[in-house]
């Protein structure tokens, strides 16, 4: 039996294309002591990995070709040299875009038996934890405040909005289609949603935020950040989560007008974060997230593709806004 892998064939020049990847067959890896062999069940395609290919995610190191495309996935242990991680257990780990991977046991998180495994790719995985800590620790929303979110129908964004509602805030989502806007309002309970591709975006944002914005959860940077800055109230907070509007290019734009002037004049705090900063609190967050899912307060949107070979096109399409919620590839 062989392993199937999707390899980074070339680094994107300009926009990512399917030809930046190639599908290969290789030997199934041997495992050493303190390793297990994981058979991938599913993995998530997430926007942040495009920053890794661009070289703008310093924590990911320099972009390289000839390696398996990285991602978080869930899989089953099919061979083990560890009593703690026996055959048959399901784990969360950096599976990459491939069927089999040898994993060090330090890189494994055992899935709770009481929870659907796929939840670990969305709300209980990196993106759910990012939504949780970015909003609650960096944004610090107070009941009655207005929270604005960009890429609001995406994996991180749709969870941020719902957590803000749970905390008693008024929630405005910004996303790239009218269909997505309708879903945010009708299915997820957002108070308003605005399409940033609409020619009247700035005016629509103004009308949707009559009391200004207290917390802006920024997934995009770019023009939407620039517009949000002018709606922020004194004492407002900007949680800088990511810059997806500037990932899929070799020539990212400079930051928007208003920095630092508006930050100074309105005592606005603008703070970046990485979810890993909160690793010691993951357990606590996971319990809260499971509680909200069980009570129906947090709805989980997933967008599923079947087959490893769908991953490259699935990633290109995600960057163009094709996904709603967390995009998952089932193997
Ligand atoms: N700080 C951390 O530790 C951390 C951890 C995980 C993720 N992140 C960040 O979280 C953000 C969201 O990631 P995700 O995995 O949840 O992706 P996602 O939101 O599910 O997918 C990306 C979305 O970005 C939107 N988009 C694409 N180009 C855009 C543009 N030019 N302007 C505005 N929106 C654009 C598209 O939706 P539309 O239809 O709305 O255009 C697309 O669906 C990313 O910036 C990522 O880097 C940060």
Coordinates of C-alpha atoms and ligand atoms in Angstrom, one line a residue:
X1 CA 0.0 0.0 0.0
X2 CA 1.2 3.5 -0.8
X3 CA 0.7 6.9 0.8
X4 CA -0.9 9.8 -1.2
X5 CA 0.4 13.3 -0.6
X6 CA -0.1 16.8 -1.9
X7 CA 3.3 18.5 -2.3
X8 CA 4.0 22.2 -2.7
X9 CA 5.3 22.2 -6.3
X10 CA 6.1 25.9 -6.5
X11 CA 5.5 29.0 -4.5
X12 CA 2.7 31.2 -5.8
X13 CA 3.7 34.3 -7.9
X14 CA 0.6 36.5 -7.5
X15 CA -2.5 34.4 -6.8
X16 CA -2.3 30.8 -5.7
X17 CA -3.2 28.3 -8.4
X18 CA -3.8 24.6 -8.5
X19 CA -0.5 24.2 -10.3
X20 CA 1.4 25.3 -7.2
X21 CA 0.6 21.7 -6.0
X22 CA 1.2 18.2 -7.2
X23 CA -0.3 14.9 -6.0
X24 CA 2.3 12.2 -5.5
X25 CA 2.5 8.6 -4.2
X26 CA 5.1 7.6 -1.7
X27 CA 6.0 4.9 0.8
X28 CA 4.0 4.9 4.1
X29 CA 6.4 6.3 6.7
X30 CA 8.1 4.1 9.3
X31 CA 7.7 5.2 12.9
X32 CA 10.4 5.5 15.5
X33 CA 10.1 5.3 19.3
X34 CA 7.7 7.9 20.7
X35 CA 5.9 8.1 17.4
X36 CA 2.6 6.9 16.0
X37 CA 1.3 6.4 12.4
X38 CA -1.8 8.5 11.8
X39 CA -4.3 7.7 9.0
X40 CA -5.9 11.0 8.1
X41 CA -9.7 11.2 8.4
X42 CA -10.2 14.9 7.5
X43 CA -8.3 18.1 7.5
X44 CA -9.2 21.8 7.5
X45 CA -8.2 24.3 4.8
X46 CA -7.6 27.6 6.5
X47 CA -6.7 31.0 5.1
X48 CA -3.7 31.5 7.4
X49 CA -1.6 28.9 5.6
X50 CA -1.6 31.2 2.6
X51 CA 0.4 33.6 4.7
X52 CA 2.9 30.8 5.3
X53 CA 3.3 30.4 1.5
X54 CA 3.7 34.1 1.1
X55 CA 6.5 34.2 3.8
X56 CA 4.5 36.7 5.9
X57 CA 3.8 34.3 8.8
X58 CA 7.1 34.4 10.7
X59 CA 6.1 31.6 13.1
X60 CA 5.7 29.3 10.0
X61 CA 9.3 29.9 8.9
X62 CA 10.4 30.5 5.3
X63 CA 8.2 29.0 2.6
X64 CA 9.6 25.9 1.0
X65 CA 8.8 23.7 -2.0
X66 CA 9.0 19.9 -2.2
X67 CA 7.3 19.4 1.1
X68 CA 3.7 18.2 2.0
X69 CA 1.3 21.1 2.4
X70 CA 0.7 21.8 6.1
X71 CA -2.6 21.8 7.9
X72 CA -4.3 20.6 11.0
X73 CA -6.3 17.4 10.7
X74 CA -7.9 14.6 12.6
X75 CA -6.9 11.0 12.1
X76 CA -6.8 7.5 13.6
X77 CA -3.7 5.9 15.1
X78 CA -3.1 2.8 13.0
X79 CA 0.4 2.0 14.4
X80 CA 1.9 3.0 17.7
X81 CA 5.1 2.9 19.8
X82 CA 3.3 4.6 22.7
X83 CA 1.1 3.1 25.4
X84 CA -0.4 6.5 26.0
X85 CA -1.5 6.7 22.4
X86 CA -2.7 3.3 21.4
X87 CA -4.0 2.0 18.0
X88 CA -7.6 3.0 17.4
X89 CA -7.6 6.4 19.1
X90 CA -8.5 9.5 17.2
X91 CA -6.2 12.5 17.5
X92 CA -5.8 16.1 16.3
X93 CA -2.4 16.9 14.8
X94 CA -0.6 18.5 11.9
X95 CA -1.5 15.8 9.4
X96 CA -0.7 17.8 6.3
X97 CA -2.4 17.2 3.0
X98 CA -1.7 13.4 3.0
X99 CA -3.2 10.1 3.9
X100 CA -0.6 8.8 6.4
X101 CA 1.9 10.7 8.6
X102 CA 4.4 9.7 11.3
X103 CA 3.8 11.9 14.3
X104 CA 5.7 12.6 17.5
X105 CA 3.5 11.9 20.5
X106 CA 4.1 15.5 21.7
X107 CA 2.2 16.8 18.7
X108 CA -1.0 14.8 19.4
X109 CA -4.2 15.9 21.1
X110 CA -6.5 13.0 22.0
X111 CA -10.1 13.7 20.9
X112 CA -12.8 13.4 23.6
X113 CA -15.0 10.4 22.9
X114 CA -18.1 12.4 23.7
X115 CA -17.6 14.9 21.0
X116 CA -18.0 14.6 17.2
X117 CA -14.4 14.4 15.8
X118 CA -15.1 17.0 13.1
X119 CA -15.7 19.7 15.7
X120 CA -11.9 19.6 16.3
X121 CA -11.4 21.1 12.9
X122 CA -13.7 24.0 13.6
X123 CA -14.8 25.2 17.0
X124 CA -12.6 23.0 19.1
X125 CA -9.5 23.4 16.8
X126 CA -7.2 26.3 16.0
X127 CA -9.9 28.5 14.5
X128 CA -12.5 28.1 17.3
X129 CA -9.8 28.9 19.9
X130 CA -8.7 31.9 17.8
X131 CA -12.3 33.2 17.7
X132 CA -12.6 32.6 21.5
X133 CA -9.4 34.2 22.7
X134 CA -9.2 36.9 20.0
X135 CA -12.6 38.2 20.9
X136 CA -12.7 37.6 24.7
X137 CA -9.1 38.3 25.7
X138 CA -8.0 40.9 23.1
X139 CA -11.4 42.5 22.2
X140 CA -12.8 42.3 25.7
X141 CA -16.4 43.0 24.7
X142 CA -18.8 44.2 27.3
X143 CA -22.6 43.5 27.3
X144 CA -24.4 46.1 25.1
X145 CA -21.4 47.0 23.0
X146 CA -21.1 46.8 19.2
X147 CA -18.8 44.2 17.8
X148 CA -17.8 44.3 14.1
X149 CA -16.1 41.3 12.3
X150 CA -14.6 40.9 8.9
X151 CA -14.5 37.7 6.9
X152 CA -17.5 37.1 9.1
X153 CA -18.9 34.1 7.2
X154 CA -15.6 32.3 7.3
X155 CA -14.4 29.7 9.8
X156 CA -13.1 32.1 12.5
X157 CA -15.5 34.9 11.7
X158 CA -18.8 33.0 12.1
X159 CA -17.8 31.8 15.5
X160 CA -16.6 35.3 16.7
X161 CA -20.0 36.8 15.9
X162 CA -21.9 34.1 17.7
X163 CA -19.7 34.3 20.8
X164 CA -20.2 38.1 20.8
X165 CA -24.0 37.5 20.8
X166 CA -23.6 35.1 23.7
X167 CA -21.8 37.9 25.5
X168 CA -24.8 40.2 24.9
X169 CA -23.3 42.4 22.2
X170 CA -24.8 43.8 19.0
X171 CA -23.0 42.1 16.1
X172 CA -22.2 43.4 12.6
X173 CA -20.6 41.0 10.1
X174 CA -18.7 42.0 6.9
X175 CA -18.4 39.5 4.1
X176 CA -18.2 39.2 0.4
X177 CA -21.7 38.2 -0.8
X178 CA -25.4 38.9 -0.2
X179 CA -26.1 35.2 0.3
X180 CA -23.5 35.1 3.1
X181 CA -25.0 38.2 4.7
X182 CA -28.4 36.6 4.7
X183 CA -27.1 33.5 6.3
X184 CA -25.3 35.4 9.1
X185 CA -28.5 37.3 10.0
X186 CA -31.1 34.5 9.4
X187 CA -29.2 31.4 10.6
X188 CA -26.7 32.8 13.1
X189 CA -28.5 35.7 14.6
X190 CA -26.1 38.5 13.6
X191 CA -27.9 41.9 14.0
X192 CA -26.6 43.2 10.6
X193 CA -24.3 42.0 7.8
X194 CA -22.8 44.0 5.0
X195 CA -21.2 43.1 1.7
X196 CA -17.8 44.8 1.3
X197 CA -18.0 44.3 -2.5
X198 CA -21.1 46.6 -2.6
X199 CA -20.2 50.1 -4.1
X200 CA -22.0 51.7 -1.1
X201 CA -20.1 49.7 1.5
X202 CA -18.8 52.6 3.6
X203 CA -22.3 54.2 3.7
X204 CA -23.9 50.9 4.5
X205 CA -21.4 50.3 7.3
X206 CA -22.2 53.7 8.7
X207 CA -25.9 53.0 8.7
X208 CA -25.5 49.6 10.2
X209 CA -23.4 51.0 13.1
X210 CA -25.5 54.0 14.4
X211 CA -23.8 53.7 17.8
X212 CA -20.3 53.3 16.4
X213 CA -18.1 50.2 16.9
X214 CA -16.5 49.2 20.2
X215 CA -14.7 46.1 19.2
X216 CA -13.5 45.4 15.6
X217 CA -12.3 41.8 15.1
X218 CA -10.0 42.1 12.0
X219 CA -9.5 39.0 9.9
X220 CA -8.8 41.0 6.7
X221 CA -6.8 44.2 7.1
X222 CA -7.0 46.3 3.9
X223 CA -9.9 48.5 3.0
X224 CA -12.3 46.9 5.6
X225 CA -9.8 47.8 8.4
X226 CA -9.5 51.3 7.0
X227 CA -13.3 51.7 7.1
X228 CA -13.7 50.2 10.6
X229 CA -11.1 52.7 12.0
X230 CA -13.5 55.5 11.1
X231 CA -16.4 53.8 12.9
X232 CA -14.6 53.0 16.2
X233 CA -15.7 54.7 19.4
X234 CA -13.4 56.2 21.9
X235 CA -11.8 53.5 24.0
X236 CA -12.5 51.0 21.2
X237 CA -10.4 47.8 20.7
X238 CA -9.1 46.3 17.4
X239 CA -8.2 42.6 17.7
X240 CA -5.8 42.0 14.8
X241 CA -6.3 38.3 13.9
X242 CA -5.2 38.1 10.3
X243 CA -4.8 39.9 7.0
X244 CA -6.5 37.7 4.5
X245 CA -7.1 40.6 2.0
X246 CA -3.3 40.8 1.6
X247 CA -2.3 37.1 1.5
X248 CA -3.1 36.0 -2.0
X249 CA -0.6 38.3 -3.7
X250 CA 3.1 39.0 -4.0
X251 CA 2.5 42.8 -3.6
X252 CA 0.6 43.4 -0.3
X253 CA -0.7 46.9 0.2
X254 CA 0.6 49.1 3.0
X255 CA -1.6 49.6 6.1
X256 CA -4.6 52.0 6.0
X257 CA -4.8 55.7 6.7
X258 CA -5.7 56.7 10.2
X259 CA -2.9 54.8 12.0
X260 CA -1.7 56.1 14.3
X261 CA -3.7 59.4 14.3
X262 CA -7.1 57.9 14.9
X263 CA -5.8 55.5 17.5
X264 CA -4.3 58.5 19.4
X265 CA -7.3 60.7 19.2
X266 CA -9.8 58.1 20.3
X267 CA -7.6 56.1 22.7
X268 CA -8.1 53.0 20.6
X269 CA -6.1 49.9 21.4
X270 CA -5.0 47.9 18.4
X271 CA -3.5 44.5 19.3
X272 CA -2.3 41.5 17.3
X273 CA -2.3 38.0 18.8
X274 CA -1.5 34.4 18.0
X275 CA -3.8 31.8 19.3
X276 CA -0.7 29.9 20.7
X277 CA -0.3 32.8 23.2
X278 CA -3.2 31.2 25.1
X279 CA -2.1 27.6 25.0
X280 CA -2.3 27.3 28.8
X281 CA -6.1 28.1 28.6
X282 CA -7.2 25.8 25.8
X283 CA -8.9 23.3 28.1
X284 CA -11.0 26.0 29.7
X285 CA -12.0 27.5 26.3
X286 CA -12.8 24.0 25.0
X287 CA -15.2 23.4 27.9
X288 CA -17.0 26.7 27.2
X289 CA -17.2 26.0 23.4
X290 CA -18.6 22.5 24.0
X291 CA -21.2 24.0 26.4
X292 CA -22.3 26.6 23.8
X293 CA -22.6 24.0 21.1
X294 CA -24.6 21.6 23.3
X295 CA -27.0 24.4 24.3
X296 CA -27.5 25.4 20.7
X297 CA -26.0 28.9 21.2
X298 CA -23.1 28.2 18.9
X299 CA -24.0 26.8 15.5
X300 CA -21.1 25.2 13.6
X301 CA -21.0 25.8 9.8
X302 CA -18.8 23.5 7.8
X303 CA -18.3 23.3 4.1
X304 CA -17.0 19.8 3.1
X305 CA -15.1 18.5 0.1
X306 CA -14.5 14.8 -0.6
X307 CA -11.0 13.5 -1.5
X308 CA -7.4 14.6 -1.1
X309 CA -7.2 15.7 -4.7
X310 CA -9.8 18.3 -4.1
X311 CA -7.6 20.2 -1.7
X312 CA -5.7 22.5 -4.1
X313 CA -8.8 23.8 -5.9
X314 CA -10.6 24.0 -2.5
X315 CA -7.8 26.3 -1.2
X316 CA -7.8 28.5 -4.3
X317 CA -11.6 28.8 -4.0
X318 CA -11.5 29.5 -0.3
X319 CA -9.2 32.5 -0.9
X320 CA -11.8 33.8 -3.5
X321 CA -14.5 33.5 -0.8
X322 CA -16.1 30.2 -1.9
X323 CA -16.4 28.8 1.6
X324 CA -19.0 29.4 4.3
X325 CA -17.7 28.3 7.8
X326 CA -14.8 25.9 8.1
X327 CA -13.7 24.2 4.9
X328 CA -13.0 20.5 5.6
X329 CA -11.6 17.9 3.2
X330 CA -12.6 14.3 4.0
X331 CA -10.2 11.6 2.9
Ligands
LIG1 N1 -4.0 35.0 14.9 C1 -4.1 33.7 14.9 O1 -3.6 33.0 15.7 C2 -5.0 33.1 13.8 C3 -5.3 31.7 13.9 C4 -6.1 31.2 12.8 C5 -6.6 32.1 11.8 N2 -6.2 33.4 11.8 C6 -6.6 34.3 10.8 O2 -8.1 34.3 10.7 C7 -8.5 34.8 9.5 C8 -9.6 33.9 9.0 O3 -9.1 32.6 8.7 P1 -10.1 31.4 8.3 O4 -9.2 30.2 8.3 O5 -11.3 31.5 9.2 O6 -10.5 31.7 6.9 P2 -12.0 31.9 6.3 O7 -12.5 33.2 6.9 O8 -12.8 30.7 6.5 O9 -11.7 32.1 4.7 C9 -11.1 33.2 4.2 C10 -12.2 34.3 3.8 O10 -11.6 35.5 3.6 C11 -12.4 36.3 2.8 N3 -11.6 37.1 1.9 C12 -10.8 36.6 0.9 N4 -10.2 37.7 0.2 C13 -10.7 38.8 0.9 C14 -10.4 40.2 0.7 N5 -9.6 40.6 -0.3 N6 -11.1 41.0 1.5 C15 -11.9 40.6 2.5 N7 -12.2 39.3 2.7 C16 -11.5 38.4 1.9 C17 -13.3 35.3 2.0 O11 -14.7 35.5 2.3 P3 -15.6 36.7 1.7 O12 -16.6 36.0 0.9 O13 -16.1 37.4 2.9 O14 -14.7 37.5 0.8 C18 -12.9 33.9 2.5 O15 -14.0 33.1 2.7 C19 -7.3 34.8 8.6 O16 -6.8 36.1 8.4 C20 -6.3 34.0 9.3 O17 -4.9 34.3 9.1 C21 -5.4 33.9 12.8

